[in-house]
Every structure is written in structure tokens, then in C-alpha cells.
Coordinates of C-alpha atoms in Angstrom, one line a residue:
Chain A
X1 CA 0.0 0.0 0.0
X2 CA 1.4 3.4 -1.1
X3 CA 2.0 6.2 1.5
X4 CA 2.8 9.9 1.5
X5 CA 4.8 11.5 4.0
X6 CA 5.9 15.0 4.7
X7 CA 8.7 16.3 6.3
X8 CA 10.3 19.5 7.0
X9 CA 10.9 22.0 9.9
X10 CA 7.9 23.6 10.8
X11 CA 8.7 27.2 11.8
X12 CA 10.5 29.4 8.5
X13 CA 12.3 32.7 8.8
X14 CA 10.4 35.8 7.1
X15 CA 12.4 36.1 3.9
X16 CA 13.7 33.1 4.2
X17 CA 13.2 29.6 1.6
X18 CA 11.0 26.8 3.2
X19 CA 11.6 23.2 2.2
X20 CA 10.0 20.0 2.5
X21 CA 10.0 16.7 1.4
X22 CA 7.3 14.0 0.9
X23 CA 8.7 10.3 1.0
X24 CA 7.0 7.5 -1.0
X25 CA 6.5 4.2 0.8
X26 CA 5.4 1.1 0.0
X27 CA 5.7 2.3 -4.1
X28 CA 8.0 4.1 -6.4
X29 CA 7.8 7.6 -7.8
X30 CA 8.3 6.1 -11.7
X31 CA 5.3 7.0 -14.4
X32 CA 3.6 10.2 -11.6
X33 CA 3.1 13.4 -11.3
X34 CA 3.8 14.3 -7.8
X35 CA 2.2 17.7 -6.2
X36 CA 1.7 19.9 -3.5
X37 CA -1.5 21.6 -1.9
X38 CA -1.1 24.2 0.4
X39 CA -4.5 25.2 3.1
X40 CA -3.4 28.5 4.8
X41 CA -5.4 28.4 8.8
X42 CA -8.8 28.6 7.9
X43 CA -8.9 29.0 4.6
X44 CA -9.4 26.8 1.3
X45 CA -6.7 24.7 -0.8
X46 CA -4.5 25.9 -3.2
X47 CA -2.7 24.2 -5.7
X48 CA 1.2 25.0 -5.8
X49 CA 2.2 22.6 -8.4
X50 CA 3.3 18.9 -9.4
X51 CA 6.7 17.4 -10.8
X52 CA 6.6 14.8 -13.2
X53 CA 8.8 11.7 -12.5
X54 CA 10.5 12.6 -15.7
X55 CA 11.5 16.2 -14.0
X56 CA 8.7 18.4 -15.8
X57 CA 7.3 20.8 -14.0
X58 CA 3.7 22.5 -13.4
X59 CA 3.7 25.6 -10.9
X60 CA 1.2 27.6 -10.2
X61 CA 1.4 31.0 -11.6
X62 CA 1.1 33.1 -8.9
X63 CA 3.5 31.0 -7.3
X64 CA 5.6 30.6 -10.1
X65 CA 8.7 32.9 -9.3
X66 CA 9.1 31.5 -6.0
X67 CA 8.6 27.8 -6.7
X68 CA 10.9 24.9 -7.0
X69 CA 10.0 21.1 -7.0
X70 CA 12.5 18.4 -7.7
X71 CA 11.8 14.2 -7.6
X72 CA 14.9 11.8 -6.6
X73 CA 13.9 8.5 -7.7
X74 CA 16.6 6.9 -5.5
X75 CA 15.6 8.0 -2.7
X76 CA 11.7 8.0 -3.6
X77 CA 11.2 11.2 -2.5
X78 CA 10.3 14.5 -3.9
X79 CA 10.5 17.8 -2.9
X80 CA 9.3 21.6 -2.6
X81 CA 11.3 25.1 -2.0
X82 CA 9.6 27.9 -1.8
X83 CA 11.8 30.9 -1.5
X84 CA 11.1 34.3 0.0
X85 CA 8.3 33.3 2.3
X86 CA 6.3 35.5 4.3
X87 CA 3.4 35.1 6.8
X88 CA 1.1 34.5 4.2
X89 CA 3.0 31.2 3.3
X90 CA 2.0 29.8 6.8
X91 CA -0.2 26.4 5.8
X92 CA -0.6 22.9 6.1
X93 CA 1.6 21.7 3.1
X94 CA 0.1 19.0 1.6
X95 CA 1.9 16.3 -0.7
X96 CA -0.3 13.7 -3.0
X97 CA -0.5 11.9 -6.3
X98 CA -1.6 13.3 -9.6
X99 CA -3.0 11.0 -11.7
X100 CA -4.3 11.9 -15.9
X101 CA -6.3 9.8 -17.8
X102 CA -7.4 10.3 -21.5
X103 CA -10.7 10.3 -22.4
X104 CA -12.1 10.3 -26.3
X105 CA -15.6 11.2 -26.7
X106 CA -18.3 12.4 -29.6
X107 CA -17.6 16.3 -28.6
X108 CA -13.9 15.5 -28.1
X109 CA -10.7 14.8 -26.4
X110 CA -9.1 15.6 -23.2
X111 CA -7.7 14.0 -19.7
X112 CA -9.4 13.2 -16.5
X113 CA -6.7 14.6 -13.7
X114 CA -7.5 12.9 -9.8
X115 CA -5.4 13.7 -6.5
X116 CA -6.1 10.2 -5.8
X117 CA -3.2 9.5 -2.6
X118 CA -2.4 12.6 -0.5
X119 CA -0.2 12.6 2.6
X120 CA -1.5 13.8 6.1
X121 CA 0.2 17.2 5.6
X122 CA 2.6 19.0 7.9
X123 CA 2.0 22.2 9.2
X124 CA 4.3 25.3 8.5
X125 CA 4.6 28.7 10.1
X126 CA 6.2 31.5 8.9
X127 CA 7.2 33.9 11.8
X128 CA 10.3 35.5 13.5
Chain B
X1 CA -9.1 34.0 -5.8
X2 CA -10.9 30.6 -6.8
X3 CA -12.3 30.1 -10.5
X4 CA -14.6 27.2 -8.9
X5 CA -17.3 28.5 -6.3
X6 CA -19.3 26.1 -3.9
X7 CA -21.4 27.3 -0.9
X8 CA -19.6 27.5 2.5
X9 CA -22.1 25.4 4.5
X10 CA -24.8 23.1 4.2
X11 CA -26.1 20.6 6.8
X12 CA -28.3 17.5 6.2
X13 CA -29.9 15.5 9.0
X14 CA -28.7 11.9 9.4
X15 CA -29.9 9.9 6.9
X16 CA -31.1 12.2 4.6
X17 CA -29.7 13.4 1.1
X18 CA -27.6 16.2 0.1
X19 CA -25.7 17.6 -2.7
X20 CA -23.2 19.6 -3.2
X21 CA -22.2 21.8 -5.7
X22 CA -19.2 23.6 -7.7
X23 CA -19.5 26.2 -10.2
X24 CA -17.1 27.5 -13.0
X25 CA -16.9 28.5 -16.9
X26 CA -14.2 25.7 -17.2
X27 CA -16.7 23.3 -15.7
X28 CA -18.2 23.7 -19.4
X29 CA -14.7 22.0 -20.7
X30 CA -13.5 20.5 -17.6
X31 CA -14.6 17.2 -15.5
X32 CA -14.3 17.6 -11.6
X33 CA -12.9 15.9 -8.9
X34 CA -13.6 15.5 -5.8
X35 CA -12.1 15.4 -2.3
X36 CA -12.7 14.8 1.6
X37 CA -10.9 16.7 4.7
X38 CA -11.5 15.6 7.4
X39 CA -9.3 17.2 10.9
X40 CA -6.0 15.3 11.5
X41 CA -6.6 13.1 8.2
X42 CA -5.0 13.0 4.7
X43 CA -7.5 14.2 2.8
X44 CA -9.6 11.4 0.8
X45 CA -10.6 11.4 -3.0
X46 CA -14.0 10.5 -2.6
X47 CA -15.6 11.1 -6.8
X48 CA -12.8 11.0 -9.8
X49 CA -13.3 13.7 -12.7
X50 CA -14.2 10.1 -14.6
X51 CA -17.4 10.2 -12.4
X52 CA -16.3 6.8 -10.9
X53 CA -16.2 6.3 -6.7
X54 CA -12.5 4.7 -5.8
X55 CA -12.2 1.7 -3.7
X56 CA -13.5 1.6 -0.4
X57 CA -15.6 4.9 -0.9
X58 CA -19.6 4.4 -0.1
X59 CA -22.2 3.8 -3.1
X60 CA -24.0 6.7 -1.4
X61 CA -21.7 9.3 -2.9
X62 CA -22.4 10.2 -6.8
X63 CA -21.3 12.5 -8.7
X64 CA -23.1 14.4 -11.3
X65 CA -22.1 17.5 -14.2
X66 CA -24.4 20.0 -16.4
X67 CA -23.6 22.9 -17.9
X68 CA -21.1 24.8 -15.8
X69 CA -21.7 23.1 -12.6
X70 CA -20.2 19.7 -10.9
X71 CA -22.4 18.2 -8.1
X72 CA -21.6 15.9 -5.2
X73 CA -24.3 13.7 -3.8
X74 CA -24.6 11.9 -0.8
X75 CA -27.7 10.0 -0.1
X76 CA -28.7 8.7 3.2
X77 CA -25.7 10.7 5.1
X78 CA -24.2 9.5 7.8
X79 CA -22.5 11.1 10.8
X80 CA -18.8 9.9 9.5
X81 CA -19.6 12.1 6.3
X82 CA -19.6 15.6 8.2
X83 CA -16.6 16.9 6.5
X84 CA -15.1 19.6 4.4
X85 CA -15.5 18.7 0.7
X86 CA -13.5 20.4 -2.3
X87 CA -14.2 20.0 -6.2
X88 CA -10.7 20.6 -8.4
X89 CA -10.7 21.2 -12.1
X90 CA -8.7 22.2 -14.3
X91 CA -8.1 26.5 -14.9
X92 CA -9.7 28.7 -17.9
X93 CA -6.7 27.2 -20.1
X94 CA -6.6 24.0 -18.7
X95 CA -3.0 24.4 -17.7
X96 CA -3.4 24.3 -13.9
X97 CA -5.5 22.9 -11.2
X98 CA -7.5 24.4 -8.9
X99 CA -9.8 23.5 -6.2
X100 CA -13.2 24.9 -4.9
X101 CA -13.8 27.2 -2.2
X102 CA -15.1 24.2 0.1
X103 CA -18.2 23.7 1.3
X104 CA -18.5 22.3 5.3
X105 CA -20.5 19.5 5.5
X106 CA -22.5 19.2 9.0
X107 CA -24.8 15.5 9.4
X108 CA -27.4 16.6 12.2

């Protein structure tokens, strides 16, 4: 059975570049999309991005400048930075499994895309 | 700001049906997912964009589409289902994802 794990400090500097890493048990990161979710306190989810197995990356656009995600097969593990964080980057980070799937019908084409194995999420705080 | 609206709140007494819904322009283009928070938990698919439940989730969730809105069903709720539900599309280009606003989920 596949799991997702987080890790990574929990309290970042202001300015500073927060990392994390989600490790893959029981599977390998071959043939995925791997991505992180981000749910500031009390608010609603929000995508940040996914990293293909491959290395190909997705980021968010308003996230873009400050995004970096990297997969190490070797290790299965893959990972976030975010750099120049402030206090609205505090959040439960959230890792999890992005699946696509084709689909062909009568009005046309296109690809079914499921978060279908998430982690439990690790909190981060962004304070001095 | 979210592309993909759904009400903040809706409650349903035990054993009773409710749906809940996403709206969104690339809901016209776009199939939706859908997922389950729950405190302390890793949050659960619960409806694929293919419309199809995944293992162990409940026949009592469905999911339904028309027009520019995504629905979530769940008939006969029970009190393990009081959660905070999200819907997650694709953007206006297709290029991203994004979720829903979320929508609480309170079984009386």
C-alpha cells in the first residue's frame, strides 16, 4: 500500500526559503506526477504545483517565481522550496498523487486529472 | 481567488440526502474531482473527474455534471460524512488545477 509523507521543519524565517520533502513508501515515484497543496489556517486549498517523475514541472502561476520542485527516484522522494516566504505562506503543506487519464468522446478529447493518494500534511509557520 | 465557487455550509440530517455543488466557466470544458478533509486526516478522493467512486468509498456518494456546474451527492448521510468537501478542475486554459472554495458539511 502506497504512502505519502511530509517532512520538514515547521517554523521558516520571514524572507527566508521553506523546504519540505514528501517520501513514498510502500511504491516508487516512476510513471507520476507528484504535487503539493497548500491550506493557509482557515482558509481553502490551493494548488502549488506537481513534478513529473520525468523532472517536468507545473507551478502555479502566482506561485511561479518562488517555486521549486525536484523528484529523486533513488531516494523516492520528492520535494518543494519555496523561497522568499512571508506570513502569508504559513499552511498545512500537503503532498499527494496526480493521476491523468485520456478520455475520447463524440464532442472530443481531453484528460481526466485525480489527486487520488495525499499525505496527512505538515503544518508550516512563517514567523520571526 | 478561486475560479470554482461552492457554498460555505450546508447541513443534512442523518440519513437524509444532500448535494453539493461547484460552479465555474471551465466546468463547461472541464470534468471535476472531488475530495474529503477531514481534521487530523489525509484528505480522501472521494468522486474521480471520470465520475467513478475509488475503492472503499460508499455507493452513497455520486457525482453528477451540467452545464457549468459539478455536483456531489450523498444519499442517506451518515455522521462519518460531516466533513469539508472540495471540487478541483482544471483553470480557464486547462493548464493548472484548482480547487473549490469548500463547502462544510454538517450531518445533524
Amino acid at each position: 500500500q502506497v504512502q505519502l509523507q511530509e517532512s520538514g521543519p515547521g517554523l521558516v524565517k520571514p524572507s527566508e526559503t521553506l523546504s519540505l520533502t514528501c517520501t513514498v513508501s510502500g511504491g516508487s515515484t516512476d510513471y507520476y506526477y507528484w504535487s503539493w497543496i497548500r491550506q493557509p489556517p482557515g482558509k481553502g486549498l490551493e494548488y502549488i504545483g506537481y513534478v513529473f517523475y520525468s523532472g517536468t514541472t507545473n507551478y502555479n502561476p502566482s506561485l511561479k517565481s518562488r517555486v521549486l520542485m525536484s523528484v529523486d527516484p533513488s531516494k523516492r522522494h520528492f520535494s518543494l522550496r519555496l523561497t522568499s516566504v512571508t506570513a502569508a505562506d504559513t499552511a498545512v503543506y500537503y503532498c499527494a498523487r496526480l493521476v491523468p487519464e485520456n478520455y475520447f468522446e463524440s464532442s472530443g478529447s481531453g484528460t481526466y486529472w485525480d489527486f487520488d493518494l495525499w499525505g496527512r500534511g505538515t503544518l508550516v509557520t512563517v514567523s520571526s | 481567488s478561486s475560479e470554482l465557487t461552492q457554498d460555505p455550509a450546508v447541513s443534512v440530517a442523518l440519513g437524509q440526502t444532500v448535494r453539493i455543488t461547484c460552479q465555474g466557466d471551465s466546468l463547461r470544458k472541464y470534468y471535476a474531482s472531488w475530495y474529503q478533509l477531514k481534521p487530523g486526516q489525509a484528505p480522501l478522493l472521494v468522486m474521480s473527474a471520470k465520475n467513478e467512486r475509488p475503492s472503499g468509498i460508499p455507493d452513497r456518494f455520486s457525482g453528477s455534471r451540467s452545464g457549468n456546474t459539478a455536483s456531489l451527492t450523498i444519499s442517506g448521510a451518515q455522521a462519518e460524512d460531516g466533513a469539508d468537501y472540495y471540487c478541483s478542475s482544471g483553470d480557464s486554459s486547462g493548464n493548472y488545477r484548482v480547487f473549490g472554495t469548500g463547502t462544510k458539511v454538517t450531518v445533524l
